[in-house]
Amino acid sequence: MNEIDFLNWVRGPGFQIAVIIFVAGIIIRLVEILMLGRKPNLAEAKGSAMRSGLRTIFSRSIPEKSTFKRSTFVIVTGFIFHIGLLITIFFFTPHILLFKDVSGLSWPALPTPIVDAVTVVTIIALFLVLAHRMSNTVLRFLTNYEDILVWLVTILPLITGYFAFHRVGATAPTLLALHILSVELLLVLFPFTKLMHAFTIVLARWYNGAISGYRGVQS
Amino acid sequence: MTDIPEGKDETLGDVLRQRGISRRSFLKFCATTASMMALPPSMIPTIAHALERAKKPSVIWLSFQECTGCTESLTRAHSVTIENLIFDSISLDYHHTLQAASGHAAEEARMAAMEENYGKYLLVVDGSIPLGNPGYSTIAGISNYDMLMETAKGAAAIISVGTCAAYGGIPHAKPNPTGAVSVGEIIKDKPIINVPGCPPIPVVITGVLTHFLTFGTIPELDHIGRPKVFYGQSIHDRCYRRTFYDKGQFAETFDDEGARKGWCLYKLGCKGPTTYNACATTKWNNGTSFPIESGHPCLGCSEPEFWDGGGFYKALSMPTEDISKTVIYTAAGAVAAGVAIGAIQKGRKNSAVASHSKTTIDDLEK
Amino acid sequence: MSASLEKGINVLKEQVDSTVAAFFSSCVHCGMCTDACLFYTETGDPSKTPILKAEPLRRIWKSEYTLSGRIAKLFGLGKKVDEKLLTDWETLVYDSCTLCGRCSMVCPVGNDITLLIRKTREGMAAAGHAPEGLIAATKRSVTIGSPMGVKLPALQAQIRHVEKDTGLTIPVDVEGADYMLLLSSMEIMHFPEFIGAVAKIFNKAGVTWTLSSEAFEATNSGIQIGVSDIAAELVQRTVDAAEKLKVKTVISPECGHAYMAIRWDGPNLVGKSFNFKVRHILEVLDELRQQGRLKTSSMDTQKLTYHDPCQISRRGGVINEPRNLIGMFAENFVEMSDRGKMNWCCGAGGGVSSNERADEIRLKVFQRKKDQLDEIKPDAIISACSNCRLHLEEGLEEYGMDIPLLSLTEILAEHLED
Ligand code: SF4
Ligand code: SF4
Ligand code: SF4
């Protein structure tokens, strides 16, 4: 297999396989969760579960003051790399073309140099996250193989993407193919790892907000 | 190509002098060649010296599954250039498009040339070789495969001209009905220089010949057999529209504002970023322009499998398959599977609830 | 059937629902819940990480209710729940968690970790891994009617004292009263003044109320130990009494988990909505205030602060009421840095105070409250849970601090206009 073969494969069948696993995995997992169901709450409500649930989906993104003070590093780096991922994934022209090809939807891109800079910042943030994870006693205690694996498959597309854009280290088709392959790896592992939080976070926050809100507390 | 000089012992210098090429323009040609091949100026005299004394090499040109575009490209120079003359000065002993002889007479010429220059002649091939069924392409009743094997045996080196000979090209495109393969896939024991392109740039072919004549060796090749001097940089890296790419300014259609302003053609499917060729530097039609300059995206023709990249107008970042359909079908299937799996799991929970045995205070200790 | 691993596992399987599955699916191991839990902040021990306390439940969810976990199980892979795990987890689940709910407020993905730990207790208890102290308290609750073993004659004796002190009658078993007041054993034994305070206030406000001789106990050890069957049985006693006396509202007293038990868990435990309302005493008092039926005449000039009992504020929803009431008499009220729904637990809730094994860590984590108090240095602390109150007093003494503890109901009664 030559490099263009490789590129054509990751753009073609490889991507297709990854998307199938990703989509099927996510849907099965969400259905699996929802079908377990919940018993209705028989206690008399003090507040609106619905309103509070909806609010928490958004409000949990903003840490409350004392929490921020206690977990500053995790929160700041977490914010940086999440926003960085958002920008690099969704606001880079070639990526938007991909989304347009799949969904028909398109939106304005950010100037390429900005995305480029954000990529560097995101990579740095992710390395800091790892360093912190390895050095902080609590996080080291919590960390398992999955955490490292997820970190790796998250940073790989950024690094390969950076190299592919700057065209250093290998020939351009190989770089691009490696970048796409790393994304496929991410897609394939997504439904079976904690990466799922990107979707289940809506459920989790909703439930938390609803449980609390029903009792009249905005969580 | 006409009027091939008599006498095989003539040197290239003789030929050029006969043609009335001045020493000055010859040296100028040598200088250009040196710079094109990224050689230091100190090499110019060496090139001149070597070329002058080079014996006219014997060349056999085989055409297999091809469209003659490569030969067209090569012979379609607009003015008489030294490149052409150099090309003219080779002893093209066999080229079934260009030679006057045909049928058995032609084959005899090939056999004679092979015998006479055994181990020294250059073999040029354009077109791919069908392995599916030898009957797909034959010349004088000889299958392409047999002819290649036979002719390659005594060749000093092989030049695969065009993407078909180099990588299989269009005949090799899915579903490859003839089982077409490149020369390199068949011949493993000879130096092969790939000069891909659909067609390749003429000066690249003469450049390779010049190199062979000057140094008697083949130029340095990249990982897929292409001379690095010509294929060392990608179109994208030498593209004059690159600044627009870097700034994120793209033509969205062929006739929008961006297209008129000469913005980057990435969104229109340009394969420049993954294509290695000299178009952006040497250009076509005597340096007039190259496709991107004319407003059309690069097709990636000098790369293997360029025909199977999902469409010329599909941006490189787009998947080549129909992913929207994939998503819809997968989602539908996954919902069904999810409900089935969910039902099993819910059943497991229900049976746990059903087998609940009430815990009383007497059950708190073991 | 006595407690067994098998039974515990079955109970854990029963606990998993869509919330549990969504929470476990979402955890990103960020460690923020750790920073939010006083059992970590005061010990520096990472094993006290909230989400890890629910590990037994997580394993059951993973192996039973996820496709990948099922497949892993088929190949004999995946982590199992066994005796060793439950033994190791006992001190985490019972001694190192007060079910205070602070972690649930902080988790960035929105996990209600406290709910997960609460559910884990169900399995632990059924598998015979509940702490001795809690088992004993639960047994007393079921057999005697009170975790502290308080019987009706003891209550009657206290009532007589209170009646003598206040000159008011304490109504018992009055049918058709608006309110039926529950009491915690701790109030009966340690803070009987509470009964007098309620009597005084209700008398002023013209409220009809009663105690029930059949179900006066508000606490519910079933909730703390994590046995819903027992918790339901205890709730049912209150429901029966309330229905028998045909009261409109049952009042939960100054006790945190009692409120959780009867107000939020109660109907779900017995499987039907109540035909009476349940309110916390502070909610009732605040309603009377709003209706203008409560008037204070004197003001308190001391520097006062309010300790939010977790089950009443963060987990219970009674956050503004105490502040409204305090506003009626406090001139110099200061809040602690983290308060209301972000309050720090005293360290004794969730059955920790009934578990002697946890005495040491309970006092150690009190340091968190001490630090909060040191910041504002109040003259007195008001609270609304007698368990918090008792433990705060003990903690303050342990740390050599001298700050009196006040019951909100009692201090309000003192400031009522005559
Ligand atoms: S037109 Fe093609 S080769 Fe030129 S910069 Fe754009 S993408 Fe690259
Ligand atoms: S509920 Fe409270 S004590 Fe329990 S783990 Fe969470 S923060 Fe810690
Ligand atoms: S705060 Fe939430 S996401 Fe973070 S480790 Fe705790 S439970 Fe997991």
JSON list of C-alpha atoms in Angstrom, two decimals, chain B residues 121-263:
[
{"chain": "B", "resi": 121, "resn": "TYR", "atom": "CA", "xyz": [20.02, 0.69, -23.89]},
{"chain": "B", "resi": 122, "resn": "LEU", "atom": "CA", "xyz": [17.47, 2.74, -22.09]},
{"chain": "B", "resi": 123, "resn": "LEU", "atom": "CA", "xyz": [13.95, 1.38, -21.90]},
{"chain": "B", "resi": 124, "resn": "VAL", "atom": "CA", "xyz": [11.17, 3.93, -21.77]},
{"chain": "B", "resi": 125, "resn": "VAL", "atom": "CA", "xyz": [7.68, 2.67, -21.01]},
{"chain": "B", "resi": 126, "resn": "ASP", "atom": "CA", "xyz": [4.39, 4.49, -21.10]},
{"chain": "B", "resi": 127, "resn": "GLY", "atom": "CA", "xyz": [1.13, 2.81, -20.20]},
{"chain": "B", "resi": 128, "resn": "SER", "atom": "CA", "xyz": [0.27, 0.11, -17.71]},
{"chain": "B", "resi": 129, "resn": "ILE", "atom": "CA", "xyz": [0.48, -3.63, -18.14]},
{"chain": "B", "resi": 130, "resn": "PRO", "atom": "CA", "xyz": [-2.70, -5.71, -17.88]},
{"chain": "B", "resi": 131, "resn": "LEU", "atom": "CA", "xyz": [-2.21, -8.82, -15.80]},
{"chain": "B", "resi": 132, "resn": "GLY", "atom": "CA", "xyz": [-5.87, -9.79, -15.78]},
{"chain": "B", "resi": 133, "resn": "ASN", "atom": "CA", "xyz": [-5.87, -11.16, -19.28]},
{"chain": "B", "resi": 134, "resn": "PRO", "atom": "CA", "xyz": [-2.89, -10.70, -21.59]},
{"chain": "B", "resi": 135, "resn": "GLY", "atom": "CA", "xyz": [-5.32, -10.39, -24.47]},
{"chain": "B", "resi": 136, "resn": "TYR", "atom": "CA", "xyz": [-6.42, -6.96, -23.28]},
{"chain": "B", "resi": 137, "resn": "SER", "atom": "CA", "xyz": [-3.41, -5.40, -24.92]},
{"chain": "B", "resi": 138, "resn": "THR", "atom": "CA", "xyz": [-1.00, -6.95, -27.38]},
{"chain": "B", "resi": 139, "resn": "ILE", "atom": "CA", "xyz": [1.46, -5.68, -29.97]},
{"chain": "B", "resi": 140, "resn": "ALA", "atom": "CA", "xyz": [2.16, -7.83, -32.96]},
{"chain": "B", "resi": 141, "resn": "GLY", "atom": "CA", "xyz": [0.58, -10.68, -31.06]},
{"chain": "B", "resi": 142, "resn": "ILE", "atom": "CA", "xyz": [2.92, -10.29, -28.12]},
{"chain": "B", "resi": 143, "resn": "SER", "atom": "CA", "xyz": [1.36, -9.52, -24.78]},
{"chain": "B", "resi": 144, "resn": "ASN", "atom": "CA", "xyz": [2.51, -6.38, -23.01]},
{"chain": "B", "resi": 145, "resn": "TYR", "atom": "CA", "xyz": [3.81, -8.47, -20.16]},
{"chain": "B", "resi": 146, "resn": "ASP", "atom": "CA", "xyz": [5.94, -10.66, -22.39]},
{"chain": "B", "resi": 147, "resn": "MET", "atom": "CA", "xyz": [7.26, -7.76, -24.34]},
{"chain": "B", "resi": 148, "resn": "LEU", "atom": "CA", "xyz": [8.20, -5.89, -21.18]},
{"chain": "B", "resi": 149, "resn": "MET", "atom": "CA", "xyz": [9.92, -8.88, -19.66]},
{"chain": "B", "resi": 150, "resn": "GLU", "atom": "CA", "xyz": [11.83, -9.54, -22.82]},
{"chain": "B", "resi": 151, "resn": "THR", "atom": "CA", "xyz": [12.87, -5.95, -23.42]},
{"chain": "B", "resi": 152, "resn": "ALA", "atom": "CA", "xyz": [13.68, -5.16, -19.82]},
{"chain": "B", "resi": 153, "resn": "LYS", "atom": "CA", "xyz": [16.21, -7.95, -19.64]},
{"chain": "B", "resi": 154, "resn": "GLY", "atom": "CA", "xyz": [18.93, -6.09, -21.51]},
{"chain": "B", "resi": 155, "resn": "ALA", "atom": "CA", "xyz": [18.06, -2.58, -20.39]},
{"chain": "B", "resi": 156, "resn": "ALA", "atom": "CA", "xyz": [20.51, -0.45, -18.45]},
{"chain": "B", "resi": 157, "resn": "ALA", "atom": "CA", "xyz": [17.63, 1.36, -16.80]},
{"chain": "B", "resi": 158, "resn": "ILE", "atom": "CA", "xyz": [13.93, 1.86, -17.26]},
{"chain": "B", "resi": 159, "resn": "ILE", "atom": "CA", "xyz": [12.08, 5.14, -17.32]},
{"chain": "B", "resi": 160, "resn": "SER", "atom": "CA", "xyz": [8.39, 4.81, -16.59]},
{"chain": "B", "resi": 161, "resn": "VAL", "atom": "CA", "xyz": [6.88, 7.78, -18.27]},
{"chain": "B", "resi": 162, "resn": "GLY", "atom": "CA", "xyz": [3.44, 8.86, -17.12]},
{"chain": "B", "resi": 163, "resn": "THR", "atom": "CA", "xyz": [1.37, 7.78, -14.15]},
{"chain": "B", "resi": 164, "resn": "CYS", "atom": "CA", "xyz": [0.12, 4.63, -15.92]},
{"chain": "B", "resi": 165, "resn": "ALA", "atom": "CA", "xyz": [3.59, 3.18, -16.33]},
{"chain": "B", "resi": 166, "resn": "ALA", "atom": "CA", "xyz": [4.75, 4.53, -12.99]},
{"chain": "B", "resi": 167, "resn": "TYR", "atom": "CA", "xyz": [1.77, 3.61, -10.80]},
{"chain": "B", "resi": 168, "resn": "GLY", "atom": "CA", "xyz": [-0.90, 2.02, -12.96]},
{"chain": "B", "resi": 169, "resn": "GLY", "atom": "CA", "xyz": [-2.72, 5.26, -13.64]},
{"chain": "B", "resi": 170, "resn": "ILE", "atom": "CA", "xyz": [-6.19, 5.37, -15.08]},
{"chain": "B", "resi": 171, "resn": "PRO", "atom": "CA", "xyz": [-6.33, 1.74, -16.21]},
{"chain": "B", "resi": 172, "resn": "HIS", "atom": "CA", "xyz": [-5.51, 0.83, -12.62]},
{"chain": "B", "resi": 173, "resn": "ALA", "atom": "CA", "xyz": [-8.41, 2.95, -11.27]},
{"chain": "B", "resi": 174, "resn": "LYS", "atom": "CA", "xyz": [-11.15, 1.05, -9.50]},
{"chain": "B", "resi": 175, "resn": "PRO", "atom": "CA", "xyz": [-12.38, -1.47, -10.41]},
{"chain": "B", "resi": 176, "resn": "ASN", "atom": "CA", "xyz": [-9.30, -2.02, -12.55]},
{"chain": "B", "resi": 177, "resn": "PRO", "atom": "CA", "xyz": [-10.98, -4.31, -15.08]},
{"chain": "B", "resi": 178, "resn": "THR", "atom": "CA", "xyz": [-7.76, -5.28, -16.86]},
{"chain": "B", "resi": 179, "resn": "GLY", "atom": "CA", "xyz": [-5.75, -5.95, -13.76]},
{"chain": "B", "resi": 180, "resn": "ALA", "atom": "CA", "xyz": [-3.42, -3.14, -14.78]},
{"chain": "B", "resi": 181, "resn": "VAL", "atom": "CA", "xyz": [-0.16, -2.74, -12.91]},
{"chain": "B", "resi": 182, "resn": "SER", "atom": "CA", "xyz": [2.85, -0.46, -13.14]},
{"chain": "B", "resi": 183, "resn": "VAL", "atom": "CA", "xyz": [6.24, -1.40, -14.53]},
{"chain": "B", "resi": 184, "resn": "GLY", "atom": "CA", "xyz": [7.69, -1.36, -11.06]},
{"chain": "B", "resi": 185, "resn": "GLU", "atom": "CA", "xyz": [5.30, -4.02, -9.93]},
{"chain": "B", "resi": 186, "resn": "ILE", "atom": "CA", "xyz": [6.66, -6.42, -12.50]},
{"chain": "B", "resi": 187, "resn": "ILE", "atom": "CA", "xyz": [10.30, -5.54, -12.91]},
{"chain": "B", "resi": 188, "resn": "LYS", "atom": "CA", "xyz": [12.26, -5.77, -9.70]},
{"chain": "B", "resi": 189, "resn": "ASP", "atom": "CA", "xyz": [15.83, -6.14, -10.85]},
{"chain": "B", "resi": 190, "resn": "LYS", "atom": "CA", "xyz": [16.44, -2.98, -12.88]},
{"chain": "B", "resi": 191, "resn": "PRO", "atom": "CA", "xyz": [16.75, 0.63, -11.87]},
{"chain": "B", "resi": 192, "resn": "ILE", "atom": "CA", "xyz": [13.43, 2.28, -12.60]},
{"chain": "B", "resi": 193, "resn": "ILE", "atom": "CA", "xyz": [12.87, 5.99, -12.77]},
{"chain": "B", "resi": 194, "resn": "ASN", "atom": "CA", "xyz": [9.25, 7.01, -12.43]},
{"chain": "B", "resi": 195, "resn": "VAL", "atom": "CA", "xyz": [8.29, 10.16, -14.27]},
{"chain": "B", "resi": 196, "resn": "PRO", "atom": "CA", "xyz": [4.61, 10.31, -13.36]},
{"chain": "B", "resi": 197, "resn": "GLY", "atom": "CA", "xyz": [2.08, 12.87, -14.44]},
{"chain": "B", "resi": 198, "resn": "CYS", "atom": "CA", "xyz": [-0.95, 12.63, -16.57]},
{"chain": "B", "resi": 199, "resn": "PRO", "atom": "CA", "xyz": [0.86, 13.61, -18.69]},
{"chain": "B", "resi": 200, "resn": "PRO", "atom": "CA", "xyz": [4.29, 14.41, -17.24]},
{"chain": "B", "resi": 201, "resn": "ILE", "atom": "CA", "xyz": [5.93, 17.73, -17.91]},
{"chain": "B", "resi": 202, "resn": "PRO", "atom": "CA", "xyz": [8.15, 17.45, -21.04]},
{"chain": "B", "resi": 203, "resn": "VAL", "atom": "CA", "xyz": [11.21, 19.10, -19.52]},
{"chain": "B", "resi": 204, "resn": "VAL", "atom": "CA", "xyz": [11.09, 16.61, -16.73]},
{"chain": "B", "resi": 205, "resn": "ILE", "atom": "CA", "xyz": [11.54, 13.80, -19.21]},
{"chain": "B", "resi": 206, "resn": "THR", "atom": "CA", "xyz": [14.42, 15.51, -20.98]},
{"chain": "B", "resi": 207, "resn": "GLY", "atom": "CA", "xyz": [15.86, 16.48, -17.63]},
{"chain": "B", "resi": 208, "resn": "VAL", "atom": "CA", "xyz": [16.03, 12.86, -16.63]},
{"chain": "B", "resi": 209, "resn": "LEU", "atom": "CA", "xyz": [17.61, 12.00, -19.96]},
{"chain": "B", "resi": 210, "resn": "THR", "atom": "CA", "xyz": [20.14, 14.79, -19.55]},
{"chain": "B", "resi": 211, "resn": "HIS", "atom": "CA", "xyz": [21.04, 13.49, -16.15]},
{"chain": "B", "resi": 212, "resn": "PHE", "atom": "CA", "xyz": [21.49, 10.00, -17.51]},
{"chain": "B", "resi": 213, "resn": "LEU", "atom": "CA", "xyz": [23.63, 11.27, -20.37]},
{"chain": "B", "resi": 214, "resn": "THR", "atom": "CA", "xyz": [25.71, 13.53, -18.15]},
{"chain": "B", "resi": 215, "resn": "PHE", "atom": "CA", "xyz": [26.42, 11.25, -15.28]},
{"chain": "B", "resi": 216, "resn": "GLY", "atom": "CA", "xyz": [25.63, 7.87, -16.68]},
{"chain": "B", "resi": 217, "resn": "THR", "atom": "CA", "xyz": [23.62, 7.24, -13.58]},
{"chain": "B", "resi": 218, "resn": "ILE", "atom": "CA", "xyz": [20.05, 7.72, -12.62]},
{"chain": "B", "resi": 219, "resn": "PRO", "atom": "CA", "xyz": [19.11, 10.75, -10.55]},
{"chain": "B", "resi": 220, "resn": "GLU", "atom": "CA", "xyz": [18.31, 10.53, -6.88]},
{"chain": "B", "resi": 221, "resn": "LEU", "atom": "CA", "xyz": [14.81, 9.17, -6.43]},
{"chain": "B", "resi": 222, "resn": "ASP", "atom": "CA", "xyz": [12.17, 9.67, -3.76]},
{"chain": "B", "resi": 223, "resn": "HIS", "atom": "CA", "xyz": [10.41, 6.85, -1.92]},
{"chain": "B", "resi": 224, "resn": "ILE", "atom": "CA", "xyz": [8.16, 6.15, -4.87]},
{"chain": "B", "resi": 225, "resn": "GLY", "atom": "CA", "xyz": [10.82, 6.23, -7.50]},
{"chain": "B", "resi": 226, "resn": "ARG", "atom": "CA", "xyz": [10.50, 9.81, -8.71]},
{"chain": "B", "resi": 227, "resn": "PRO", "atom": "CA", "xyz": [13.53, 12.02, -9.34]},
{"chain": "B", "resi": 228, "resn": "LYS", "atom": "CA", "xyz": [13.76, 14.23, -6.31]},
{"chain": "B", "resi": 229, "resn": "VAL", "atom": "CA", "xyz": [14.86, 17.24, -8.29]},
{"chain": "B", "resi": 230, "resn": "PHE", "atom": "CA", "xyz": [11.51, 17.45, -10.00]},
{"chain": "B", "resi": 231, "resn": "TYR", "atom": "CA", "xyz": [9.19, 15.86, -7.50]},
{"chain": "B", "resi": 232, "resn": "GLY", "atom": "CA", "xyz": [10.83, 17.00, -4.31]},
{"chain": "B", "resi": 233, "resn": "GLN", "atom": "CA", "xyz": [8.28, 19.67, -3.51]},
{"chain": "B", "resi": 234, "resn": "SER", "atom": "CA", "xyz": [4.55, 19.65, -3.45]},
{"chain": "B", "resi": 235, "resn": "ILE", "atom": "CA", "xyz": [2.38, 21.84, -5.61]},
{"chain": "B", "resi": 236, "resn": "HIS", "atom": "CA", "xyz": [0.94, 23.37, -2.45]},
{"chain": "B", "resi": 237, "resn": "ASP", "atom": "CA", "xyz": [4.36, 24.33, -1.13]},
{"chain": "B", "resi": 238, "resn": "ARG", "atom": "CA", "xyz": [5.22, 26.15, -4.35]},
{"chain": "B", "resi": 239, "resn": "CYS", "atom": "CA", "xyz": [1.76, 27.40, -5.18]},
{"chain": "B", "resi": 240, "resn": "TYR", "atom": "CA", "xyz": [1.46, 31.13, -5.68]},
{"chain": "B", "resi": 241, "resn": "ARG", "atom": "CA", "xyz": [-2.02, 30.96, -4.09]},
{"chain": "B", "resi": 242, "resn": "ARG", "atom": "CA", "xyz": [-0.57, 29.60, -0.89]},
{"chain": "B", "resi": 243, "resn": "THR", "atom": "CA", "xyz": [-0.82, 32.87, 1.01]},
{"chain": "B", "resi": 244, "resn": "PHE", "atom": "CA", "xyz": [-4.56, 32.74, 0.52]},
{"chain": "B", "resi": 245, "resn": "TYR", "atom": "CA", "xyz": [-4.67, 29.23, 1.85]},
{"chain": "B", "resi": 246, "resn": "ASP", "atom": "CA", "xyz": [-2.69, 30.25, 4.90]},
{"chain": "B", "resi": 247, "resn": "LYS", "atom": "CA", "xyz": [-5.00, 33.16, 5.51]},
{"chain": "B", "resi": 248, "resn": "GLY", "atom": "CA", "xyz": [-8.07, 31.03, 4.97]},
{"chain": "B", "resi": 249, "resn": "GLN", "atom": "CA", "xyz": [-9.27, 32.80, 1.83]},
{"chain": "B", "resi": 250, "resn": "PHE", "atom": "CA", "xyz": [-10.89, 30.36, -0.54]},
{"chain": "B", "resi": 251, "resn": "ALA", "atom": "CA", "xyz": [-12.81, 30.41, -3.79]},
{"chain": "B", "resi": 252, "resn": "GLU", "atom": "CA", "xyz": [-16.14, 28.75, -3.12]},
{"chain": "B", "resi": 253, "resn": "THR", "atom": "CA", "xyz": [-17.14, 28.31, -6.73]},
{"chain": "B", "resi": 254, "resn": "PHE", "atom": "CA", "xyz": [-15.42, 28.72, -10.07]},
{"chain": "B", "resi": 255, "resn": "ASP", "atom": "CA", "xyz": [-16.88, 32.12, -10.72]},
{"chain": "B", "resi": 256, "resn": "ASP", "atom": "CA", "xyz": [-17.26, 33.81, -7.39]},
{"chain": "B", "resi": 257, "resn": "GLU", "atom": "CA", "xyz": [-15.47, 36.80, -5.99]},
{"chain": "B", "resi": 258, "resn": "GLY", "atom": "CA", "xyz": [-12.76, 34.60, -4.50]},
{"chain": "B", "resi": 259, "resn": "ALA", "atom": "CA", "xyz": [-12.14, 32.85, -7.81]},
{"chain": "B", "resi": 260, "resn": "ARG", "atom": "CA", "xyz": [-11.75, 36.21, -9.53]},
{"chain": "B", "resi": 261, "resn": "LYS", "atom": "CA", "xyz": [-9.38, 37.39, -6.85]},
{"chain": "B", "resi": 262, "resn": "GLY", "atom": "CA", "xyz": [-7.29, 34.29, -7.34]},
{"chain": "B", "resi": 263, "resn": "TRP", "atom": "CA", "xyz": [-7.88, 32.83, -3.93]}
]
